[in-house]
PDB file of C-alpha atoms in Angstrom:
ATOM      1  CA  MET K   1      -3.817 -15.591  13.389  1.00 42.00           C
ATOM      2  CA  ALA K   2      -1.112 -15.018  12.019  1.00 45.00           C
ATOM      3  CA  VAL K   3       0.100 -11.908  12.489  1.00 48.00           C
ATOM      4  CA  SER K   4       1.215  -9.787   9.161  1.00 51.00           C
ATOM      5  CA  GLU K   5       4.345  -8.480   9.215  1.00 76.00           C
ATOM      6  CA  ASN K   6       2.241  -5.500   7.717  1.00 90.00           C
ATOM      7  CA  PRO K   7      -0.199  -3.700   9.332  1.00 97.00           C
ATOM      8  CA  ILE K   8      -3.293  -1.351   7.845  1.00 97.00           C
ATOM      9  CA  LEU K   9      -2.751   0.934  10.710  1.00 98.00           C
ATOM     10  CA  GLN K  10       0.764   0.749  12.578  1.00 98.00           C
ATOM     11  CA  VAL K  11       0.810   3.636  15.767  1.00 98.00           C
ATOM     12  CA  GLU K  12       4.384   5.250  17.027  1.00 98.00           C
ATOM     13  CA  ASP K  13       4.157   7.288  20.491  1.00 98.00           C
ATOM     14  CA  VAL K  14       1.899   9.371  19.067  1.00 97.00           C
ATOM     15  CA  SER K  15       0.051  12.089  21.827  1.00 97.00           C
ATOM     16  CA  VAL K  16      -3.543  14.702  20.621  1.00 95.00           C
ATOM     17  CA  ALA K  17      -4.302  16.981  22.403  1.00 92.00           C
ATOM     18  CA  ARG K  18      -8.069  18.556  22.478  1.00 89.00           C
ATOM     19  CA  GLY K  19      -7.755  22.504  22.101  1.00 88.00           C
ATOM     20  CA  GLY K  20      -4.651  23.132  24.196  1.00 88.00           C
ATOM     21  CA  GLN K  21      -5.318  20.396  26.478  1.00 91.00           C
ATOM     22  CA  LEU K  22      -2.839  17.340  26.487  1.00 93.00           C
ATOM     23  CA  LEU K  23      -5.637  14.092  26.156  1.00 90.00           C
ATOM     24  CA  LEU K  24      -3.104  10.814  25.488  1.00 93.00           C
ATOM     25  CA  LYS K  25       0.113  10.718  25.190  1.00 95.00           C
ATOM     26  CA  HIS K  26       2.649   7.896  23.709  1.00 97.00           C
ATOM     27  CA  ILE K  27       0.070   6.828  22.684  1.00 96.00           C
ATOM     28  CA  ALA K  28       1.549   2.838  20.240  1.00 97.00           C
ATOM     29  CA  PHE K  29      -0.372   0.122  18.165  1.00 97.00           C
ATOM     30  CA  ALA K  30      -0.724  -1.560  14.914  1.00 98.00           C
ATOM     31  CA  VAL K  31      -4.153  -2.865  13.986  1.00 98.00           C
ATOM     32  CA  GLN K  32      -3.758  -6.302  11.653  1.00 97.00           C
ATOM     33  CA  PRO K  33      -5.744  -7.084   8.812  1.00 98.00           C
ATOM     34  CA  GLY K  34      -8.447  -9.752   9.751  1.00 98.00           C
ATOM     35  CA  ALA K  35      -8.600  -7.580  13.314  1.00 98.00           C
ATOM     36  CA  ALA K  36     -11.323  -5.744  15.326  1.00 98.00           C
ATOM     37  CA  LEU K  37      -9.315  -2.856  18.488  1.00 97.00           C
ATOM     38  CA  ILE K  38     -12.193  -1.375  20.598  1.00 97.00           C
ATOM     39  CA  LEU K  39     -10.473   1.466  22.002  1.00 95.00           C
ATOM     40  CA  LYS K  40     -12.874   0.939  25.746  1.00 94.00           C
ATOM     41  CA  ALA K  41     -12.275   4.773  28.018  1.00 92.00           C
ATOM     42  CA  PRO K  42     -13.837   6.853  29.874  1.00 91.00           C
ATOM     43  CA  ASN K  43     -15.613  10.184  28.240  1.00 89.00           C
ATOM     44  CA  GLY K  44     -13.440  12.899  27.678  1.00 85.00           C
ATOM     45  CA  PHE K  45     -10.133  11.045  27.467  1.00 89.00           C
ATOM     46  CA  GLY K  46     -10.086  11.340  24.132  1.00 92.00           C
ATOM     47  CA  LYS K  47     -10.946   8.258  22.554  1.00 94.00           C
ATOM     48  CA  THR K  48     -13.061  10.892  19.699  1.00 94.00           C
ATOM     49  CA  THR K  49     -10.226  12.731  19.462  1.00 94.00           C
ATOM     50  CA  LEU K  50      -7.122   9.573  18.449  1.00 96.00           C
ATOM     51  CA  LEU K  51     -10.070   8.611  15.783  1.00 96.00           C
ATOM     52  CA  ARG K  52     -10.265  12.112  14.340  1.00 95.00           C
ATOM     53  CA  ALA K  53      -5.550  12.082  13.708  1.00 96.00           C
ATOM     54  CA  LEU K  54      -6.310   8.607  13.223  1.00 96.00           C
ATOM     55  CA  ALA K  55      -8.321   9.965  10.016  1.00 94.00           C
ATOM     56  CA  GLY K  56      -6.888  13.072   9.394  1.00 93.00           C
ATOM     57  CA  LEU K  57      -9.026  15.901  10.753  1.00 93.00           C
ATOM     58  CA  GLN K  58      -6.501  16.922  12.877  1.00 93.00           C
ATOM     59  CA  PRO K  59      -2.849  17.044  13.944  1.00 94.00           C
ATOM     60  CA  VAL K  60      -1.065  14.701  16.572  1.00 95.00           C
ATOM     61  CA  LEU K  61       1.176  16.562  19.067  1.00 95.00           C
ATOM     62  CA  SER K  62       3.916  13.805  18.600  1.00 96.00           C
ATOM     63  CA  GLY K  63       4.317  10.746  16.617  1.00 97.00           C
ATOM     64  CA  GLN K  64       4.152   8.882  13.690  1.00 97.00           C
ATOM     65  CA  VAL K  65       0.862   7.619  12.332  1.00 97.00           C
ATOM     66  CA  HIS K  66       1.783   5.025   9.478  1.00 96.00           C
ATOM     67  CA  LEU K  67      -1.877   4.846   7.568  1.00 95.00           C
ATOM     68  CA  ASP K  68      -1.944   5.559   3.476  1.00 91.00           C
ATOM     69  CA  PRO K  69      -5.216   7.745   3.486  1.00 78.00           C
ATOM     70  CA  ASP K  70      -6.367   5.853   1.086  1.00 89.00           C
ATOM     71  CA  THR K  71      -6.916   2.811   2.463  1.00 95.00           C
ATOM     72  CA  ALA K  72      -9.197   3.832   5.765  1.00 96.00           C
ATOM     73  CA  VAL K  73     -13.148   4.943   6.208  1.00 95.00           C
ATOM     74  CA  TYR K  74     -14.232   7.017   9.276  1.00 95.00           C
ATOM     75  CA  ALA K  75     -17.497   7.296  10.944  1.00 95.00           C
ATOM     76  CA  GLY K  76     -17.649   9.874  13.195  1.00 91.00           C
ATOM     77  CA  HIS K  77     -21.070  11.418  15.708  1.00 84.00           C
ATOM     78  CA  THR K  78     -22.604  12.765  12.331  1.00 84.00           C
ATOM     79  CA  ASP K  79     -23.597  10.310   9.496  1.00 80.00           C
ATOM     80  CA  GLY K  80     -22.787  12.637   6.689  1.00 84.00           C
ATOM     81  CA  LEU K  81     -26.472  12.820   5.069  1.00 94.00           C
ATOM     82  CA  LYS K  82     -27.995  14.893   2.956  1.00 96.00           C
ATOM     83  CA  PRO K  83     -31.673  15.263   4.745  1.00 97.00           C
ATOM     84  CA  THR K  84     -33.279  16.709   1.898  1.00 98.00           C
ATOM     85  CA  LEU K  85     -31.460  13.755  -0.657  1.00 98.00           C
ATOM     86  CA  SER K  86     -33.892  10.085  -0.090  1.00 98.00           C
ATOM     87  CA  VAL K  87     -31.932   7.348   1.139  1.00 98.00           C
ATOM     88  CA  ALA K  88     -30.739   5.913  -2.474  1.00 98.00           C
ATOM     89  CA  GLU K  89     -29.890   9.081  -3.147  1.00 98.00           C
ATOM     90  CA  ASN K  90     -27.557   9.125   0.028  1.00 97.00           C
ATOM     91  CA  LEU K  91     -25.920   6.758  -1.137  1.00 97.00           C
ATOM     92  CA  ARG K  92     -25.325   7.333  -4.473  1.00 97.00           C
ATOM     93  CA  PHE K  93     -23.963  10.203  -3.483  1.00 96.00           C
ATOM     94  CA  TRP K  94     -21.632   8.134  -1.622  1.00 94.00           C
ATOM     95  CA  ALA K  95     -20.651   5.659  -4.111  1.00 96.00           C
ATOM     96  CA  ASP K  96     -20.329   8.051  -6.480  1.00 95.00           C
ATOM     97  CA  ILE K  97     -17.168   9.730  -4.434  1.00 91.00           C
ATOM     98  CA  PHE K  98     -16.083   6.533  -3.976  1.00 90.00           C
ATOM     99  CA  GLY K  99     -15.578   5.352  -6.783  1.00 86.00           C
ATOM    100  CA  GLY K 100     -19.231   5.059  -7.797  1.00 74.00           C
ATOM    101  CA  ARG K 101     -19.807   0.891  -6.605  1.00 84.00           C
ATOM    102  CA  ASP K 102     -23.138  -0.690  -6.597  1.00 91.00           C
ATOM    103  CA  ILE K 103     -25.675   0.608  -3.467  1.00 97.00           C
ATOM    104  CA  ASP K 104     -27.609  -2.926  -3.214  1.00 97.00           C
ATOM    105  CA  ARG K 105     -25.694  -4.450  -1.329  1.00 95.00           C
ATOM    106  CA  ALA K 106     -25.055  -1.177   1.636  1.00 97.00           C
ATOM    107  CA  LEU K 107     -28.918  -0.924   1.062  1.00 98.00           C
ATOM    108  CA  ASP K 108     -29.508  -4.990   2.379  1.00 97.00           C
ATOM    109  CA  ALA K 109     -26.605  -4.945   4.979  1.00 97.00           C
ATOM    110  CA  PHE K 110     -28.750  -2.283   6.908  1.00 98.00           C
ATOM    111  CA  ASP K 111     -32.026  -3.100   6.380  1.00 98.00           C
ATOM    112  CA  LEU K 112     -32.884   0.273   4.392  1.00 98.00           C
ATOM    113  CA  ALA K 113     -33.906  -1.146   0.919  1.00 98.00           C
ATOM    114  CA  PRO K 114     -37.700  -0.976   2.653  1.00 98.00           C
ATOM    115  CA  LEU K 115     -37.028   3.363   3.302  1.00 98.00           C
ATOM    116  CA  SER K 116     -35.130   3.356   0.220  1.00 98.00           C
ATOM    117  CA  ASP K 117     -37.650   6.471  -1.183  1.00 98.00           C
ATOM    118  CA  ARG K 118     -37.457   7.911   1.968  1.00 98.00           C
ATOM    119  CA  LEU K 119     -36.101  12.133   2.837  1.00 98.00           C
ATOM    120  CA  ALA K 120     -33.147  11.010   5.295  1.00 98.00           C
ATOM    121  CA  GLY K 121     -34.345  14.227   7.477  1.00 97.00           C
ATOM    122  CA  THR K 122     -37.888  12.153   7.614  1.00 98.00           C
ATOM    123  CA  LEU K 123     -35.367   9.063   9.720  1.00 97.00           C
ATOM    124  CA  SER K 124     -35.522   8.081  13.522  1.00 97.00           C
ATOM    125  CA  ALA K 125     -31.815   7.830  14.106  1.00 95.00           C
ATOM    126  CA  GLY K 126     -31.683   4.791  14.526  1.00 96.00           C
ATOM    127  CA  GLN K 127     -32.327   4.636  10.044  1.00 97.00           C
ATOM    128  CA  ARG K 128     -30.337   7.836   9.633  1.00 97.00           C
ATOM    129  CA  ARG K 129     -27.408   5.887  12.345  1.00 97.00           C
ATOM    130  CA  ARG K 130     -28.210   3.039   8.943  1.00 97.00           C
ATOM    131  CA  LEU K 131     -27.879   4.865   6.643  1.00 97.00           C
ATOM    132  CA  GLY K 132     -24.176   6.717   7.647  1.00 96.00           C
ATOM    133  CA  LEU K 133     -23.436   3.229   8.342  1.00 97.00           C
ATOM    134  CA  ALA K 134     -24.074   2.010   4.786  1.00 97.00           C
ATOM    135  CA  ARG K 135     -21.577   4.300   3.328  1.00 94.00           C
ATOM    136  CA  LEU K 136     -18.704   2.184   4.816  1.00 95.00           C
ATOM    137  CA  LEU K 137     -19.877  -1.043   2.421  1.00 96.00           C
ATOM    138  CA  LEU K 138     -19.637   2.170  -1.159  1.00 95.00           C
ATOM    139  CA  ALA K 139     -16.041   2.799   0.781  1.00 93.00           C
ATOM    140  CA  ASP K 140     -14.639  -0.542   0.035  1.00 88.00           C
ATOM    141  CA  ARG K 141     -11.228   0.554   2.257  1.00 95.00           C
ATOM    142  CA  PRO K 142      -9.786  -1.540   4.465  1.00 97.00           C
ATOM    143  CA  LEU K 143      -9.380   0.686   7.636  1.00 98.00           C
ATOM    144  CA  TRP K 144     -13.413   1.450   9.210  1.00 98.00           C
ATOM    145  CA  LEU K 145     -12.329   4.180  12.517  1.00 98.00           C
ATOM    146  CA  LEU K 146     -15.268   3.933  13.797  1.00 98.00           C
ATOM    147  CA  ASP K 147     -16.801   6.445  16.486  1.00 96.00           C
ATOM    148  CA  GLU K 148     -19.222   4.722  18.868  1.00 95.00           C
ATOM    149  CA  PRO K 149     -20.663   3.246  15.848  1.00 96.00           C
ATOM    150  CA  THR K 150     -23.513   1.513  17.458  1.00 96.00           C
ATOM    151  CA  VAL K 151     -25.856   4.800  19.010  1.00 94.00           C
ATOM    152  CA  SER K 152     -29.316   5.078  17.985  1.00 94.00           C
ATOM    153  CA  LEU K 153     -29.632   1.084  17.336  1.00 96.00           C
ATOM    154  CA  ASP K 154     -31.394  -1.380  18.767  1.00 97.00           C
ATOM    155  CA  ASP K 155     -30.992  -3.963  18.795  1.00 98.00           C
ATOM    156  CA  ALA K 156     -31.711  -6.227  15.860  1.00 98.00           C
ATOM    157  CA  SER K 157     -29.712  -2.782  14.225  1.00 98.00           C
ATOM    158  CA  VAL K 158     -26.321  -3.407  16.284  1.00 98.00           C
ATOM    159  CA  THR K 159     -26.847  -7.608  14.906  1.00 98.00           C
ATOM    160  CA  LEU K 160     -27.077  -5.807  11.720  1.00 98.00           C
ATOM    161  CA  PHE K 161     -23.714  -3.377  12.087  1.00 98.00           C
ATOM    162  CA  ALA K 162     -22.418  -6.565  13.559  1.00 98.00           C
ATOM    163  CA  ALA K 163     -22.414  -8.614  10.488  1.00 98.00           C
ATOM    164  CA  ALA K 164     -20.895  -6.238   8.491  1.00 98.00           C
ATOM    165  CA  VAL K 165     -17.843  -5.864  10.322  1.00 98.00           C
ATOM    166  CA  TYR K 166     -17.997  -9.673  10.592  1.00 98.00           C
ATOM    167  CA  ASN K 167     -18.139  -9.710   6.557  1.00 97.00           C
ATOM    168  CA  HIS K 168     -15.348  -7.612   6.074  1.00 98.00           C
ATOM    169  CA  LEU K 169     -12.838  -9.080   9.017  1.00 98.00           C
ATOM    170  CA  GLN K 170     -12.810 -12.507   6.932  1.00 98.00           C
ATOM    171  CA  ALA K 171     -12.499 -10.582   3.602  1.00 97.00           C
ATOM    172  CA  GLU K 172      -8.975  -9.055   5.491  1.00 97.00           C
ATOM    173  CA  GLY K 173     -10.332  -5.334   6.306  1.00 98.00           C
ATOM    174  CA  ALA K 174      -9.904  -4.475  10.164  1.00 98.00           C
ATOM    175  CA  VAL K 175     -11.722  -1.937  12.613  1.00 98.00           C
ATOM    176  CA  LEU K 176     -10.703   0.131  14.620  1.00 98.00           C
ATOM    177  CA  ILE K 177     -13.987   1.279  16.926  1.00 97.00           C
TER     178      ILE K 177
END
């Protein structure tokens, strides 16, 4: 793959902290269209803090993050679901937030159509995670910032997630996990 002169995300000399504790300093990388970058480090090392800072949910201490705010969608540890709404109602809610896209593709991609009438609060942890990840397909944003996206997923659901990521990358999207 050719390297783009215009990365979706450019991080230059970024330092981040959590609770007053410096976790990462002088971080620099770029994420190109069609590329996935996987962050690997022990628990407590600052991966979540970095993702939250890149998503604009907390400030960086120093350095520059070059990212159009309408370019990224963040999926963290919590799935952002309304427990009293059905699966379909949750997806319609997020579709409206992100511009009114059709939810059928998201239902199908994460095998949620059979659960569309079930209340989100009655779903298993893995079903809730699939529903939270289905939001990504409604966002129509080129950069996915994903914090431990496969937690609670069984093997079949990990395969669905991998297919969604593959399709996103093929469409010149990018993923930071």
